[in-house]
Amino acid sequence: MRSLITAIGRLLQGFYQAVTRFPLTAICLFSSTALACHIISLHRTPELIVQKLMFVFLLGSFIGVTAQFACERFSYRGKQRGGVYGLALILILLYYFSIANVIAIDYEVAAKTMVAVFAMFCIYVWLPSYGNENDFNTVALIHSKSALTSVLYAAVLSVGLALLFATIDVLLFAVDSDIYGYMMVIVWISFATLSYLARLPYFHADARSVVEAGQFPRVLEILVSQIAIPLVAAYTLVLFSYFIKIGFTGTWPVGQLGPMILAYSAVGLILFVLAGRLNNKIALLYKLIFPKVLIPIVGMQLMSVYIRLQAYGVTESRYYVALFGLFSLVIGFILTLRPRINNGIIALLAAAFAIVSVVPPVDAFTVSRISQIGRLEQILTEAGMLVGGQLEAKPDADFTVRRETTNILQYLERRGYLGQVAWLPEDFSPYRDMQQILGFSPTYSHTPQLGEFFHVSLDLQEPLSIAGYDVLLQVTSHRQ
């Protein structure tokens, strides 16, 4: 019993230290938890302002950690620390004002926020190693161990509490089903995050704690050296075999290669950082070979992406696949030419590339919008349907023209870009207006040619009179 009380006391003390060390992050976490509980209680889609505040607090929590690590790295105290936190608050406010006028939390808002969160994460992981003050590999290992431990604790706690509530519901009294949602929110937003932060040492003031926290677990060493690295090596052989196949067949991939190599590069770089602390033969060989192998593999990926971009234009997913490929290529060259460089360059460049991808006019969404509108104009112009900025209906347009026009118009509609196409009528809707404006209805790859099939149906919401008849039968007919 005494040991349990001691453990709980240490846990609460760790939470208190995390709250006082990362005050801005703690405020954002508690606010997010309260809003999430409010959303659960509504049993409906929350108000737009609530959705916006959730995103603000999400980004704010990461900005808060970044601000604190900046203060610790540069020994800012008093007014200097207040200035850093003031700058952090300004960044949070700027983000809020950037989404204040949006009419919905759409894909663009969510994607840009996630990219900004990723950039903040990379920066605060990199900061303790700035100027070689700390070994980046050690810092990354400490973050990884802290995160994995916190996730494990949160998972055990959430399962245990769920079973406890279920038992009470069965044996004692009815438990409101919302309590499960409240519990998960509190455990995973507040408890797990504060537990993670509480395990991070003061990297610049407590060298002993850094050494203790940076011990490489034997289990992790086995996982990295004897399982993960051999798997990456096998994956590398498969990729090179595929490239040899391409050389013989002359057939380029149709899009599946990009995501595969993206995952390969991401996992490979994470392993490269984790292996930086290891000195066994497998780890040393991996650190020597991987950067050199990464260059031709990513080069092949970029060629594949280029072919896709030439054929179908830029979309957000292709933009990020290409951007990550470029990032991996740069990292491959840097680690090959300067093998002793601080691996923190990986996190720093990742943050830089992420920030570039959300800053107009080179952000993913602006580039994609311009590319797809330009591609649509080219298709319609070549088909004789866009002349001098004026649309001309063409009912007998080629099937490929109809299909590609449909795909692009629906993409622009999903992103809310139709209003920026000058030659389209105001309030244009592909489903409603394509037949009238372009001369053909929406067309898809699976759309049959005219006359091959027919489908007839009645409005099931309207009553159907059977006066003069004895029975009503439901019949479905398909003709070819």
PDB file of C-alpha atoms in Angstrom, residues 266-435:
ATOM      1  CA  ALA A 266      10.638   7.828 -43.375  1.00  0.00           C
ATOM      2  CA  VAL A 267      11.265   4.517 -41.607  1.00  0.00           C
ATOM      3  CA  GLY A 268      14.841   4.422 -42.850  1.00  0.00           C
ATOM      4  CA  LEU A 269      15.646   7.892 -41.511  1.00  0.00           C
ATOM      5  CA  ILE A 270      14.055   7.155 -38.127  1.00  0.00           C
ATOM      6  CA  LEU A 271      16.152   3.990 -37.904  1.00  0.00           C
ATOM      7  CA  PHE A 272      19.220   5.985 -38.944  1.00  0.00           C
ATOM      8  CA  VAL A 273      18.731   8.302 -35.967  1.00  0.00           C
ATOM      9  CA  LEU A 274      18.064   5.458 -33.530  1.00  0.00           C
ATOM     10  CA  ALA A 275      21.070   3.525 -34.832  1.00  0.00           C
ATOM     11  CA  GLY A 276      23.234   6.591 -34.245  1.00  0.00           C
ATOM     12  CA  ARG A 277      23.699   5.521 -30.626  1.00  0.00           C
ATOM     13  CA  LEU A 278      24.670   1.943 -31.497  1.00  0.00           C
ATOM     14  CA  ASN A 279      28.156   0.660 -32.289  1.00  0.00           C
ATOM     15  CA  ASN A 280      27.493  -2.948 -33.283  1.00  0.00           C
ATOM     16  CA  LYS A 281      28.468  -4.096 -36.780  1.00  0.00           C
ATOM     17  CA  ILE A 282      24.944  -4.122 -38.175  1.00  0.00           C
ATOM     18  CA  ALA A 283      24.230  -0.562 -37.016  1.00  0.00           C
ATOM     19  CA  LEU A 284      27.597   0.750 -38.234  1.00  0.00           C
ATOM     20  CA  LEU A 285      27.088  -0.870 -41.637  1.00  0.00           C
ATOM     21  CA  TYR A 286      23.570   0.551 -41.873  1.00  0.00           C
ATOM     22  CA  LYS A 287      24.768   4.077 -41.055  1.00  0.00           C
ATOM     23  CA  LEU A 288      27.441   3.747 -43.731  1.00  0.00           C
ATOM     24  CA  ILE A 289      25.271   2.355 -46.526  1.00  0.00           C
ATOM     25  CA  PHE A 290      21.744   3.739 -46.058  1.00  0.00           C
ATOM     26  CA  PRO A 291      22.406   7.392 -47.102  1.00  0.00           C
ATOM     27  CA  LYS A 292      24.113   6.207 -50.290  1.00  0.00           C
ATOM     28  CA  VAL A 293      21.335   3.744 -51.108  1.00  0.00           C
ATOM     29  CA  LEU A 294      18.670   6.361 -50.415  1.00  0.00           C
ATOM     30  CA  ILE A 295      19.853   8.628 -53.243  1.00  0.00           C
ATOM     31  CA  PRO A 296      19.128   6.362 -56.260  1.00  0.00           C
ATOM     32  CA  ILE A 297      15.921   5.021 -54.712  1.00  0.00           C
ATOM     33  CA  VAL A 298      14.505   8.486 -54.103  1.00  0.00           C
ATOM     34  CA  GLY A 299      15.781   9.611 -57.500  1.00  0.00           C
ATOM     35  CA  MET A 300      13.707   6.864 -59.117  1.00  0.00           C
ATOM     36  CA  GLN A 301      10.710   7.922 -57.035  1.00  0.00           C
ATOM     37  CA  LEU A 302      11.045  11.532 -58.167  1.00  0.00           C
ATOM     38  CA  MET A 303      11.182  10.419 -61.800  1.00  0.00           C
ATOM     39  CA  SER A 304       7.991   8.437 -61.246  1.00  0.00           C
ATOM     40  CA  VAL A 305       6.318  11.423 -59.581  1.00  0.00           C
ATOM     41  CA  TYR A 306       7.427  13.687 -62.440  1.00  0.00           C
ATOM     42  CA  ILE A 307       5.707  11.396 -64.938  1.00  0.00           C
ATOM     43  CA  ARG A 308       2.499  11.516 -62.869  1.00  0.00           C
ATOM     44  CA  LEU A 309       2.673  15.296 -62.581  1.00  0.00           C
ATOM     45  CA  GLN A 310       3.121  15.665 -66.331  1.00  0.00           C
ATOM     46  CA  ALA A 311       0.126  13.433 -66.970  1.00  0.00           C
ATOM     47  CA  TYR A 312      -2.309  14.543 -64.265  1.00  0.00           C
ATOM     48  CA  GLY A 313      -1.003  17.795 -62.794  1.00  0.00           C
ATOM     49  CA  VAL A 314      -0.307  18.629 -59.166  1.00  0.00           C
ATOM     50  CA  THR A 315      -2.571  17.649 -56.283  1.00  0.00           C
ATOM     51  CA  GLU A 316      -1.838  17.988 -52.580  1.00  0.00           C
ATOM     52  CA  SER A 317      -0.893  14.324 -52.204  1.00  0.00           C
ATOM     53  CA  ARG A 318       1.477  14.411 -55.184  1.00  0.00           C
ATOM     54  CA  TYR A 319       2.924  17.688 -53.919  1.00  0.00           C
ATOM     55  CA  TYR A 320       3.805  16.166 -50.550  1.00  0.00           C
ATOM     56  CA  VAL A 321       5.129  12.950 -52.093  1.00  0.00           C
ATOM     57  CA  ALA A 322       7.392  15.030 -54.342  1.00  0.00           C
ATOM     58  CA  LEU A 323       8.393  17.351 -51.491  1.00  0.00           C
ATOM     59  CA  PHE A 324       9.273  14.472 -49.191  1.00  0.00           C
ATOM     60  CA  GLY A 325      11.226  12.879 -52.026  1.00  0.00           C
ATOM     61  CA  LEU A 326      13.198  16.087 -52.493  1.00  0.00           C
ATOM     62  CA  PHE A 327      13.793  16.278 -48.732  1.00  0.00           C
ATOM     63  CA  SER A 328      15.017  12.664 -48.654  1.00  0.00           C
ATOM     64  CA  LEU A 329      17.308  13.305 -51.624  1.00  0.00           C
ATOM     65  CA  VAL A 330      18.865  16.347 -49.941  1.00  0.00           C
ATOM     66  CA  ILE A 331      19.321  14.419 -46.683  1.00  0.00           C
ATOM     67  CA  GLY A 332      20.877  11.516 -48.582  1.00  0.00           C
ATOM     68  CA  PHE A 333      23.470  13.787 -50.181  1.00  0.00           C
ATOM     69  CA  ILE A 334      24.220  15.604 -46.903  1.00  0.00           C
ATOM     70  CA  LEU A 335      24.707  12.400 -44.916  1.00  0.00           C
ATOM     71  CA  THR A 336      26.820  10.922 -47.708  1.00  0.00           C
ATOM     72  CA  LEU A 337      29.092  13.937 -48.129  1.00  0.00           C
ATOM     73  CA  ARG A 338      29.271  14.786 -44.408  1.00  0.00           C
ATOM     74  CA  PRO A 339      28.760  11.536 -42.485  1.00  0.00           C
ATOM     75  CA  ARG A 340      29.803  13.090 -39.163  1.00  0.00           C
ATOM     76  CA  ILE A 341      27.263  15.906 -39.280  1.00  0.00           C
ATOM     77  CA  ASN A 342      24.812  16.232 -36.386  1.00  0.00           C
ATOM     78  CA  ASN A 343      21.740  14.191 -37.272  1.00  0.00           C
ATOM     79  CA  GLY A 344      19.669  17.108 -36.020  1.00  0.00           C
ATOM     80  CA  ILE A 345      19.906  18.380 -39.591  1.00  0.00           C
ATOM     81  CA  ILE A 346      17.226  15.802 -40.447  1.00  0.00           C
ATOM     82  CA  ALA A 347      14.684  17.345 -38.061  1.00  0.00           C
ATOM     83  CA  LEU A 348      15.679  20.908 -38.962  1.00  0.00           C
ATOM     84  CA  LEU A 349      15.297  20.359 -42.700  1.00  0.00           C
ATOM     85  CA  ALA A 350      12.034  18.464 -42.165  1.00  0.00           C
ATOM     86  CA  ALA A 351      10.644  21.486 -40.305  1.00  0.00           C
ATOM     87  CA  ALA A 352      11.871  23.852 -43.031  1.00  0.00           C
ATOM     88  CA  PHE A 353      10.286  21.814 -45.838  1.00  0.00           C
ATOM     89  CA  ALA A 354       7.043  21.520 -43.856  1.00  0.00           C
ATOM     90  CA  ILE A 355       6.860  25.283 -43.304  1.00  0.00           C
ATOM     91  CA  VAL A 356       7.496  25.958 -47.002  1.00  0.00           C
ATOM     92  CA  SER A 357       4.585  23.661 -47.897  1.00  0.00           C
ATOM     93  CA  VAL A 358       2.051  25.857 -46.052  1.00  0.00           C
ATOM     94  CA  VAL A 359       3.355  29.313 -47.016  1.00  0.00           C
ATOM     95  CA  PRO A 360       1.747  30.891 -50.133  1.00  0.00           C
ATOM     96  CA  PRO A 361       2.352  31.065 -53.018  1.00  0.00           C
ATOM     97  CA  VAL A 362       4.402  27.849 -52.963  1.00  0.00           C
ATOM     98  CA  ASP A 363       2.151  25.946 -50.553  1.00  0.00           C
ATOM     99  CA  ALA A 364       0.594  22.653 -51.569  1.00  0.00           C
ATOM    100  CA  PHE A 365      -2.917  24.048 -52.009  1.00  0.00           C
ATOM    101  CA  THR A 366      -2.054  27.118 -54.082  1.00  0.00           C
ATOM    102  CA  VAL A 367       0.214  25.123 -56.387  1.00  0.00           C
ATOM    103  CA  SER A 368      -2.397  22.361 -56.737  1.00  0.00           C
ATOM    104  CA  ARG A 369      -5.203  24.822 -57.489  1.00  0.00           C
ATOM    105  CA  ILE A 370      -3.209  26.622 -60.180  1.00  0.00           C
ATOM    106  CA  SER A 371      -2.067  23.329 -61.700  1.00  0.00           C
ATOM    107  CA  GLN A 372      -5.530  21.759 -61.905  1.00  0.00           C
ATOM    108  CA  ILE A 373      -7.225  24.896 -63.244  1.00  0.00           C
ATOM    109  CA  GLY A 374      -4.483  25.193 -65.862  1.00  0.00           C
ATOM    110  CA  ARG A 375      -4.874  21.535 -66.799  1.00  0.00           C
ATOM    111  CA  LEU A 376      -8.648  21.925 -67.135  1.00  0.00           C
ATOM    112  CA  GLU A 377      -8.214  24.956 -69.386  1.00  0.00           C
ATOM    113  CA  GLN A 378      -5.741  23.038 -71.544  1.00  0.00           C
ATOM    114  CA  ILE A 379      -8.093  20.048 -71.919  1.00  0.00           C
ATOM    115  CA  LEU A 380     -11.100  22.198 -72.829  1.00  0.00           C
ATOM    116  CA  THR A 381      -9.080  24.409 -75.181  1.00  0.00           C
ATOM    117  CA  GLU A 382      -7.674  21.419 -77.068  1.00  0.00           C
ATOM    118  CA  ALA A 383     -11.208  20.003 -77.308  1.00  0.00           C
ATOM    119  CA  GLY A 384     -12.496  23.280 -78.772  1.00  0.00           C
ATOM    120  CA  MET A 385     -14.760  23.915 -75.783  1.00  0.00           C
ATOM    121  CA  LEU A 386     -12.938  26.938 -74.338  1.00  0.00           C
ATOM    122  CA  VAL A 387     -12.432  29.650 -76.928  1.00  0.00           C
ATOM    123  CA  GLY A 388     -11.391  33.176 -75.989  1.00  0.00           C
ATOM    124  CA  GLY A 389     -12.329  32.593 -72.374  1.00  0.00           C
ATOM    125  CA  GLN A 390     -15.853  31.472 -73.308  1.00  0.00           C
ATOM    126  CA  LEU A 391     -17.273  27.970 -72.853  1.00  0.00           C
ATOM    127  CA  GLU A 392     -18.953  26.183 -75.748  1.00  0.00           C
ATOM    128  CA  ALA A 393     -21.063  23.100 -75.094  1.00  0.00           C
ATOM    129  CA  LYS A 394     -19.951  19.956 -76.912  1.00  0.00           C
ATOM    130  CA  PRO A 395     -22.277  16.968 -76.396  1.00  0.00           C
ATOM    131  CA  ASP A 396     -20.088  14.717 -78.573  1.00  0.00           C
ATOM    132  CA  ALA A 397     -16.874  15.421 -76.641  1.00  0.00           C
ATOM    133  CA  ASP A 398     -14.407  12.563 -76.447  1.00  0.00           C
ATOM    134  CA  PHE A 399     -14.871  10.144 -73.527  1.00  0.00           C
ATOM    135  CA  THR A 400     -11.427  11.023 -72.129  1.00  0.00           C
ATOM    136  CA  VAL A 401     -12.254  14.738 -72.223  1.00  0.00           C
ATOM    137  CA  ARG A 402     -15.548  14.168 -70.415  1.00  0.00           C
ATOM    138  CA  ARG A 403     -13.939  11.932 -67.777  1.00  0.00           C
ATOM    139  CA  GLU A 404     -10.969  14.214 -67.060  1.00  0.00           C
ATOM    140  CA  THR A 405     -13.178  17.320 -67.019  1.00  0.00           C
ATOM    141  CA  THR A 406     -15.471  15.632 -64.495  1.00  0.00           C
ATOM    142  CA  ASN A 407     -12.564  14.598 -62.268  1.00  0.00           C
ATOM    143  CA  ILE A 408     -11.017  18.059 -62.216  1.00  0.00           C
ATOM    144  CA  LEU A 409     -14.300  19.917 -61.694  1.00  0.00           C
ATOM    145  CA  GLN A 410     -15.225  17.658 -58.784  1.00  0.00           C
ATOM    146  CA  TYR A 411     -11.751  18.130 -57.277  1.00  0.00           C
ATOM    147  CA  LEU A 412     -12.141  21.914 -57.552  1.00  0.00           C
ATOM    148  CA  GLU A 413     -15.616  21.685 -56.002  1.00  0.00           C
ATOM    149  CA  ARG A 414     -14.361  19.612 -53.038  1.00  0.00           C
ATOM    150  CA  ARG A 415     -11.633  22.169 -52.364  1.00  0.00           C
ATOM    151  CA  GLY A 416     -13.942  25.161 -52.866  1.00  0.00           C
ATOM    152  CA  TYR A 417     -11.978  26.503 -55.850  1.00  0.00           C
ATOM    153  CA  LEU A 418     -14.753  26.704 -58.468  1.00  0.00           C
ATOM    154  CA  GLY A 419     -15.325  30.369 -57.650  1.00  0.00           C
ATOM    155  CA  GLN A 420     -11.747  31.098 -58.753  1.00  0.00           C
ATOM    156  CA  VAL A 421     -12.311  29.763 -62.275  1.00  0.00           C
ATOM    157  CA  ALA A 422     -13.097  32.981 -64.147  1.00  0.00           C
ATOM    158  CA  TRP A 423     -14.833  31.421 -67.153  1.00  0.00           C
ATOM    159  CA  LEU A 424     -17.275  29.285 -65.134  1.00  0.00           C
ATOM    160  CA  PRO A 425     -20.737  30.687 -64.311  1.00  0.00           C
ATOM    161  CA  GLU A 426     -21.279  31.906 -60.780  1.00  0.00           C
ATOM    162  CA  ASP A 427     -22.513  29.202 -58.376  1.00  0.00           C
ATOM    163  CA  PHE A 428     -21.575  26.480 -60.863  1.00  0.00           C
ATOM    164  CA  SER A 429     -22.171  22.912 -59.657  1.00  0.00           C
ATOM    165  CA  PRO A 430     -20.766  19.959 -61.646  1.00  0.00           C
ATOM    166  CA  TYR A 431     -23.658  17.627 -60.827  1.00  0.00           C
ATOM    167  CA  ARG A 432     -26.316  20.204 -61.643  1.00  0.00           C
ATOM    168  CA  ASP A 433     -24.843  22.308 -64.454  1.00  0.00           C
ATOM    169  CA  MET A 434     -22.422  20.202 -66.524  1.00  0.00           C
ATOM    170  CA  GLN A 435     -25.113  18.963 -68.918  1.00  0.00           C
TER     171      GLN A 435
END
